[in-house]
mmCIF file of C-alpha atoms in Angstrom:
data_model
loop_
_atom_site.group_PDB
_atom_site.id
_atom_site.type_symbol
_atom_site.label_atom_id
_atom_site.label_comp_id
_atom_site.label_asym_id
_atom_site.label_seq_id
_atom_site.Cartn_x
_atom_site.Cartn_y
_atom_site.Cartn_z
ATOM 1 C CA MET A 117 126.474 30.190 90.721
ATOM 2 C CA LYS A 118 127.111 33.520 89.849
ATOM 3 C CA LYS A 119 130.522 34.456 86.758
ATOM 4 C CA THR A 120 133.316 36.257 87.428
ATOM 5 C CA VAL A 121 134.910 38.534 85.053
ATOM 6 C CA LEU A 122 138.869 39.158 84.998
ATOM 7 C CA ILE A 123 139.474 42.791 84.007
ATOM 8 C CA THR A 124 143.304 44.289 83.732
ATOM 9 C CA GLY A 125 143.480 47.718 83.696
ATOM 10 C CA ALA A 126 140.294 47.989 85.869
ATOM 11 C CA SER A 127 142.029 50.992 88.185
ATOM 12 C CA SER A 128 140.234 54.115 86.205
ATOM 13 C CA GLY A 129 138.358 54.591 83.353
ATOM 14 C CA PHE A 130 137.214 52.226 80.433
ATOM 15 C CA GLY A 131 137.946 49.380 83.070
ATOM 16 C CA LYS A 132 136.612 50.755 85.993
ATOM 17 C CA ALA A 133 133.153 51.532 84.341
ATOM 18 C CA THR A 134 133.336 47.904 83.478
ATOM 19 C CA ALA A 135 134.283 46.191 86.596
ATOM 20 C CA GLN A 136 131.114 47.709 88.169
ATOM 21 C CA LEU A 137 128.667 47.770 86.154
ATOM 22 C CA PHE A 138 129.525 43.348 86.056
ATOM 23 C CA GLN A 139 129.087 44.314 90.199
ATOM 24 C CA SER A 140 125.919 45.444 89.221
ATOM 25 C CA LYS A 141 124.710 42.675 87.126
ATOM 26 C CA GLY A 142 124.947 40.814 90.238
ATOM 27 C CA TRP A 143 128.256 38.998 89.425
ATOM 28 C CA ASN A 144 132.543 38.389 91.080
ATOM 29 C CA VAL A 145 134.436 40.360 89.809
ATOM 30 C CA VAL A 146 138.181 40.374 89.747
ATOM 31 C CA ALA A 147 139.797 44.192 89.042
ATOM 32 C CA SER A 148 143.430 43.810 88.610
ATOM 33 C CA MET A 149 145.573 46.242 87.959
ATOM 34 C CA ARG A 150 149.547 47.309 88.628
ATOM 35 C CA ASN A 151 148.919 48.951 92.263
ATOM 36 C CA PRO A 152 145.692 48.036 93.978
ATOM 37 C CA GLU A 153 147.088 49.617 97.216
ATOM 38 C CA LYS A 154 145.816 52.982 95.713
ATOM 39 C CA GLU A 155 142.329 52.167 94.286
ATOM 40 C CA THR A 156 139.753 52.879 96.786
ATOM 41 C CA GLY A 157 136.373 53.284 94.933
ATOM 42 C CA LEU A 158 136.625 49.251 94.251
ATOM 43 C CA GLY A 159 134.732 46.847 96.097
ATOM 44 C CA PRO A 160 134.129 45.131 98.552
ATOM 45 C CA ASP A 161 131.729 41.346 98.729
ATOM 46 C CA SER A 162 132.071 40.370 94.948
ATOM 47 C CA PHE A 163 135.229 42.460 93.783
ATOM 48 C CA LEU A 164 138.628 41.278 95.055
ATOM 49 C CA LYS A 165 141.329 43.128 93.312
ATOM 50 C CA VAL A 166 144.481 42.217 92.470
ATOM 51 C CA LYS A 167 147.666 43.581 91.347
ATOM 52 C CA LEU A 168 148.991 43.021 87.589
ATOM 53 C CA ASP A 169 150.809 44.317 85.199
ATOM 54 C CA VAL A 170 150.444 42.257 82.096
ATOM 55 C CA THR A 171 153.762 43.025 81.313
ATOM 56 C CA ASP A 172 154.577 40.382 84.209
ATOM 57 C CA LYS A 173 153.956 37.485 84.261
ATOM 58 C CA LYS A 174 154.272 36.034 87.546
ATOM 59 C CA SER A 175 152.483 38.870 88.468
ATOM 60 C CA ILE A 176 149.860 37.617 85.766
ATOM 61 C CA ARG A 177 150.307 34.319 87.243
ATOM 62 C CA GLU A 178 149.526 35.147 90.582
ATOM 63 C CA ALA A 179 146.278 36.953 90.010
ATOM 64 C CA VAL A 180 145.255 34.549 87.968
ATOM 65 C CA GLU A 181 144.927 31.672 90.719
ATOM 66 C CA LYS A 182 144.533 34.654 93.077
ATOM 67 C CA ALA A 183 140.622 34.516 91.077
ATOM 68 C CA ILE A 184 140.776 30.816 91.371
ATOM 69 C CA HIS A 185 140.450 30.235 94.714
ATOM 70 C CA ARG A 186 138.619 32.864 95.495
ATOM 71 C CA PHE A 187 135.887 32.301 93.529
ATOM 72 C CA GLY A 188 136.750 29.025 91.557
ATOM 73 C CA ARG A 189 136.378 30.051 88.144
ATOM 74 C CA ILE A 190 136.886 32.703 85.424
ATOM 75 C CA ASP A 191 133.988 33.452 82.547
ATOM 76 C CA VAL A 192 134.841 36.441 81.005
ATOM 77 C CA LEU A 193 137.749 37.961 80.372
ATOM 78 C CA VAL A 194 138.440 41.085 79.167
ATOM 79 C CA ASN A 195 141.883 42.612 77.823
ATOM 80 C CA ASN A 196 141.138 46.277 79.561
ATOM 81 C CA ALA A 197 145.004 47.657 79.676
ATOM 82 C CA GLY A 198 146.414 49.818 77.308
ATOM 83 C CA PHE A 199 149.233 51.938 76.355
ATOM 84 C CA GLY A 200 149.252 55.119 73.813
ATOM 85 C CA ALA A 201 152.574 55.871 71.967
ATOM 86 C CA ILE A 202 152.024 58.790 69.765
ATOM 87 C CA GLY A 203 155.273 60.210 67.578
ATOM 88 C CA VAL A 204 157.493 59.687 65.103
ATOM 89 C CA LEU A 205 158.472 56.394 63.867
ATOM 90 C CA GLU A 206 162.240 57.719 63.271
ATOM 91 C CA ALA A 207 162.715 59.585 66.653
ATOM 92 C CA ALA A 208 160.585 56.490 68.401
ATOM 93 C CA SER A 209 163.287 54.696 71.127
ATOM 94 C CA ASP A 210 163.538 50.583 71.281
ATOM 95 C CA GLN A 211 162.428 51.495 74.868
ATOM 96 C CA GLN A 212 159.412 53.198 73.635
ATOM 97 C CA ILE A 213 158.567 51.215 70.736
ATOM 98 C CA ARG A 214 159.370 47.958 73.164
ATOM 99 C CA LYS A 215 157.074 48.589 75.839
ATOM 100 C CA GLN A 216 154.349 49.336 72.968
ATOM 101 C CA PHE A 217 153.901 46.497 72.540
ATOM 102 C CA ASP A 218 154.635 45.002 75.403
ATOM 103 C CA VAL A 219 151.507 46.467 77.071
ATOM 104 C CA ASN A 220 149.280 45.966 73.864
ATOM 105 C CA LEU A 221 150.280 42.366 72.158
ATOM 106 C CA PHE A 222 152.484 41.003 74.122
ATOM 107 C CA GLY A 223 151.216 41.357 78.327
ATOM 108 C CA LEU A 224 147.349 40.317 76.819
ATOM 109 C CA ILE A 225 149.151 37.267 75.106
ATOM 110 C CA ASP A 226 150.130 36.469 78.213
ATOM 111 C CA VAL A 227 146.915 37.075 80.475
ATOM 112 C CA ILE A 228 144.919 35.218 77.071
ATOM 113 C CA LYS A 229 147.233 32.308 77.914
ATOM 114 C CA ALA A 230 146.820 32.146 81.309
ATOM 115 C CA VAL A 231 143.204 32.164 81.971
ATOM 116 C CA LEU A 232 142.851 28.937 78.755
ATOM 117 C CA PRO A 233 143.487 25.810 80.797
ATOM 118 C CA ARG A 234 140.600 27.200 82.950
ATOM 119 C CA MET A 235 138.450 28.077 79.698
ATOM 120 C CA ARG A 236 139.412 25.022 78.986
ATOM 121 C CA GLU A 237 138.823 23.007 81.371
ATOM 122 C CA GLN A 238 135.353 24.513 81.788
ATOM 123 C CA LYS A 239 134.528 24.086 78.062
ATOM 124 C CA GLU A 240 133.511 27.227 78.012
ATOM 125 C CA GLY A 241 134.314 31.009 78.050
ATOM 126 C CA VAL A 242 134.371 34.981 76.694
ATOM 127 C CA ILE A 243 137.683 36.664 75.976
ATOM 128 C CA VAL A 244 136.713 40.228 75.382
ATOM 129 C CA ASN A 245 139.527 42.732 74.171
ATOM 130 C CA LEU A 246 139.742 46.298 74.126
ATOM 131 C CA SER A 247 140.289 47.479 70.860
ATOM 132 C CA SER A 248 139.891 51.261 69.136
ATOM 133 C CA MET A 249 138.558 52.158 66.159
ATOM 134 C CA GLY A 250 142.508 53.090 65.628
ATOM 135 C CA GLY A 251 141.854 49.167 64.856
ATOM 136 C CA ARG A 252 140.561 49.503 61.229
ATOM 137 C CA ILE A 253 141.546 52.858 61.157
ATOM 138 C CA THR A 254 144.746 54.970 61.238
ATOM 139 C CA ILE A 255 145.513 58.029 62.847
ATOM 140 C CA PRO A 256 148.856 60.554 61.878
ATOM 141 C CA PHE A 257 151.891 59.805 64.166
ATOM 142 C CA GLY A 258 149.628 56.529 66.291
ATOM 143 C CA THR A 259 152.367 54.659 63.728
ATOM 144 C CA LEU A 260 153.469 52.139 66.912
ATOM 145 C CA TYR A 261 150.427 52.376 68.642
ATOM 146 C CA ASN A 262 148.154 51.680 65.416
ATOM 147 C CA ALA A 263 150.147 48.626 64.888
ATOM 148 C CA THR A 264 149.595 47.176 68.292
ATOM 149 C CA LYS A 265 145.676 47.367 67.659
ATOM 150 C CA TRP A 266 145.620 45.938 64.380
ATOM 151 C CA ALA A 267 147.719 43.194 65.460
ATOM 152 C CA LEU A 268 145.376 42.919 67.862
ATOM 153 C CA GLU A 269 142.592 42.179 65.518
ATOM 154 C CA GLY A 270 143.634 40.272 63.843
ATOM 155 C CA LEU A 271 144.830 37.786 66.120
ATOM 156 C CA THR A 272 141.422 37.398 67.699
ATOM 157 C CA GLU A 273 140.088 36.829 64.999
ATOM 158 C CA ALA A 274 141.770 34.320 64.396
ATOM 159 C CA LEU A 275 142.282 33.074 67.043
ATOM 160 C CA GLN A 276 138.836 31.880 66.969
ATOM 161 C CA PHE A 277 139.138 29.362 65.369
ATOM 162 C CA GLU A 278 141.511 26.905 67.908
ATOM 163 C CA LEU A 279 139.012 28.521 70.597
ATOM 164 C CA ASN A 280 135.637 28.303 70.064
ATOM 165 C CA PRO A 281 135.344 24.533 69.941
ATOM 166 C CA PHE A 282 136.588 24.177 73.622
ATOM 167 C CA GLY A 283 133.457 26.712 74.045
ATOM 168 C CA ILE A 284 135.141 29.677 74.051
ATOM 169 C CA GLY A 285 134.187 33.295 72.133
ATOM 170 C CA LEU A 286 135.831 35.906 71.462
ATOM 171 C CA LYS A 287 135.084 39.740 71.301
ATOM 172 C CA ILE A 288 136.577 42.676 69.904
ATOM 173 C CA ILE A 289 134.891 46.249 71.212
ATOM 174 C CA GLU A 290 136.338 48.666 69.026
ATOM 175 C CA PRO A 291 135.720 52.700 70.634
ATOM 176 C CA GLY A 292 136.257 55.986 69.779
ATOM 177 C CA SER A 293 136.941 58.749 71.221
ATOM 178 C CA TYR A 294 136.190 59.239 75.439
ATOM 179 C CA ARG A 295 137.381 60.965 78.082
ATOM 180 C CA THR A 296 139.768 58.847 79.805
ATOM 181 C CA ASN A 297 142.958 59.041 81.873
ATOM 182 C CA PHE A 298 144.486 57.468 78.042
ATOM 183 C CA ASN A 299 145.682 60.981 77.221
ATOM 184 C CA GLY A 300 147.385 61.593 81.056
ATOM 185 C CA SER A 301 148.562 58.204 82.824
ATOM 186 C CA SER A 302 148.460 55.484 79.531
ATOM 187 C CA MET A 303 149.589 58.353 76.254
ATOM 188 C CA ASP A 304 153.140 59.381 75.691
ATOM 189 C CA TYR A 305 152.978 62.440 72.937
ATOM 190 C CA PHE A 306 156.961 61.790 72.589
ATOM 191 C CA GLY A 307 156.618 64.057 69.569
ATOM 192 C CA ALA A 308 160.076 64.116 66.976
ATOM 193 C CA GLY A 309 162.866 64.509 69.370
ATOM 194 C CA GLU A 310 165.196 65.431 68.050
ATOM 195 C CA LEU A 311 163.967 65.360 64.107
ATOM 196 C CA GLY A 312 163.534 68.831 63.572
ATOM 197 C CA ASP A 313 161.950 68.133 59.869
ATOM 198 C CA TYR A 314 159.153 66.847 61.861
ATOM 199 C CA ARG A 315 158.581 69.455 64.536
ATOM 200 C CA GLU A 316 156.012 71.819 62.698
ATOM 201 C CA ILE A 317 153.330 69.337 61.581
ATOM 202 C CA PHE A 318 153.871 67.091 64.658
ATOM 203 C CA ALA A 319 152.344 70.476 66.684
ATOM 204 C CA LYS A 320 149.778 70.494 63.895
ATOM 205 C CA PHE A 321 148.336 67.297 64.750
ATOM 206 C CA THR A 322 148.834 67.976 68.594
ATOM 207 C CA GLU A 323 147.166 71.675 68.787
ATOM 208 C CA ILE A 324 143.399 69.465 67.126
ATOM 209 C CA ALA A 325 143.873 66.298 68.871
ATOM 210 C CA LYS A 326 144.608 67.229 72.241
ATOM 211 C CA THR A 327 141.829 70.244 72.651
ATOM 212 C CA PRO A 328 140.668 70.372 75.810
ATOM 213 C CA GLY A 329 137.981 68.464 76.107
ATOM 214 C CA ARG A 330 137.573 66.068 73.397
ATOM 215 C CA GLY A 331 136.487 63.191 73.427
ATOM 216 C CA ASN A 332 132.987 61.528 74.809
ATOM 217 C CA PRO A 333 132.473 61.619 78.564
ATOM 218 C CA ASP A 334 129.883 59.250 78.895
ATOM 219 C CA LEU A 335 132.128 56.161 79.452
ATOM 220 C CA SER A 336 128.923 54.300 79.614
ATOM 221 C CA GLU A 337 128.703 53.686 76.801
ATOM 222 C CA VAL A 338 132.294 51.328 76.470
ATOM 223 C CA SER A 339 131.148 49.353 79.415
ATOM 224 C CA THR A 340 127.969 48.548 78.348
ATOM 225 C CA THR A 341 129.132 47.759 74.582
ATOM 226 C CA ILE A 342 131.624 45.472 77.049
ATOM 227 C CA TYR A 343 129.082 43.487 79.577
ATOM 228 C CA ALA A 344 126.418 43.077 75.891
ATOM 229 C CA ALA A 345 129.363 41.646 74.214
ATOM 230 C CA ALA A 346 130.260 38.839 77.176
ATOM 231 C CA THR A 347 126.720 38.239 77.375
ATOM 232 C CA ASP A 348 125.229 38.396 74.087
ATOM 233 C CA GLY A 349 125.634 34.529 73.455
ATOM 234 C CA THR A 350 125.764 35.359 69.278
ATOM 235 C CA PRO A 351 129.121 34.402 67.228
ATOM 236 C CA GLN A 352 129.653 38.431 66.302
ATOM 237 C CA LEU A 353 133.428 39.655 67.061
ATOM 238 C CA ARG A 354 133.535 43.188 66.392
ATOM 239 C CA TYR A 355 131.575 45.821 67.985
ATOM 240 C CA ILE A 356 132.087 50.032 67.373
ATOM 241 C CA VAL A 357 131.287 51.942 70.100
ATOM 242 C CA GLY A 358 131.441 56.236 69.529
ATOM 243 C CA ALA A 359 129.393 58.194 66.419
ATOM 244 C CA ASP A 360 133.165 58.912 65.679
ATOM 245 C CA ALA A 361 134.383 55.719 66.155
ATOM 246 C CA GLU A 362 130.814 54.904 63.178
ATOM 247 C CA GLN A 363 132.144 56.990 60.693
ATOM 248 C CA MET A 364 136.026 56.824 60.416
ATOM 249 C CA ILE A 365 135.672 53.344 60.209
ATOM 250 C CA ASN A 366 132.752 53.286 57.804
ATOM 251 C CA VAL A 367 134.575 56.316 55.612
ATOM 252 C CA LYS A 368 137.239 54.035 55.126
ATOM 253 C CA MET A 369 135.002 51.040 54.048
ATOM 254 C CA GLU A 370 132.979 52.233 52.071
ATOM 255 C CA LYS A 371 134.441 55.166 50.313
ATOM 256 C CA GLY A 372 138.679 53.200 51.063
ATOM 257 C CA ASP A 373 142.128 54.120 51.034
ATOM 258 C CA LEU A 374 143.270 57.950 49.985
ATOM 259 C CA ALA A 375 139.146 58.800 50.554
ATOM 260 C CA TYR A 376 139.967 58.295 54.535
ATOM 261 C CA LYS A 377 143.947 59.331 54.230
ATOM 262 C CA GLN A 378 142.606 63.243 52.468
ATOM 263 C CA MET A 379 139.835 63.206 54.882
ATOM 264 C CA VAL A 380 141.896 62.690 58.086
ATOM 265 C CA ALA A 381 144.607 65.209 56.628
ATOM 266 C CA ALA A 382 142.431 67.571 56.201
ATOM 267 C CA HIS A 383 141.526 67.470 60.008
ATOM 268 C CA PHE A 384 144.813 67.482 61.348
ATOM 269 C CA ASN A 385 145.634 69.984 58.431
ATOM 270 C CA LEU A 386 148.269 68.368 56.733
ATOM 271 C CA GLN A 387 149.252 67.737 53.341
ATOM 272 C CA VAL A 388 149.059 64.436 52.008
ATOM 273 C CA SER A 389 149.253 63.239 48.348
#
């Protein structure tokens, strides 16, 4: 029997590349996205495009029901949908804070809860959660984004104890910087707002962070790792992807918090104690 993967945020970037890779490997692919009617690059036979907004529980429930009705099972869930709010914590509105957590954490939890009854019934399954190197380290003005990714990592690690007894595996993918549209429609650089004290240091950060051409263009590194994590049958939890992610996580782990802070501050021309 063909296996089935459900991928959130599959209209572009890592999600789309992962959907195409799974299909090339002979899987049924449920490619979920907020606006499936606008997507023309996926399909048709073993593809099912469904509407799924991770902030809308009704759309989550309906997408999972359609997947099971079409293919009978969900073997792998890839939680790829994400959002990044970058700016000064003091300047963040309640709406910006809630959106960051609604998309990256609460929505992910709702999707997991929607697929778990079927996976428990099957006594098998794999849940792959897209984190980031920002789930292990931090960046300037990434307070909200980093908070959600660190929370995602803790949630995923702890969830192993609940779900492994049912034959369900958990995986965390930690990509570095890649050239996707994440820095476009999926990113909100809200900056310093009206708080003038922060404007100079935020400008220094964005001058480097938004450098044209920044990031690795080879998205297949991430999609290949997602596929490997979903199918390797091992208890390995974390998968680091990208040379920059390897470097930054290793500095933090091997040299400690202060050395990491000083390295990042120097990179963005910021002063720290």
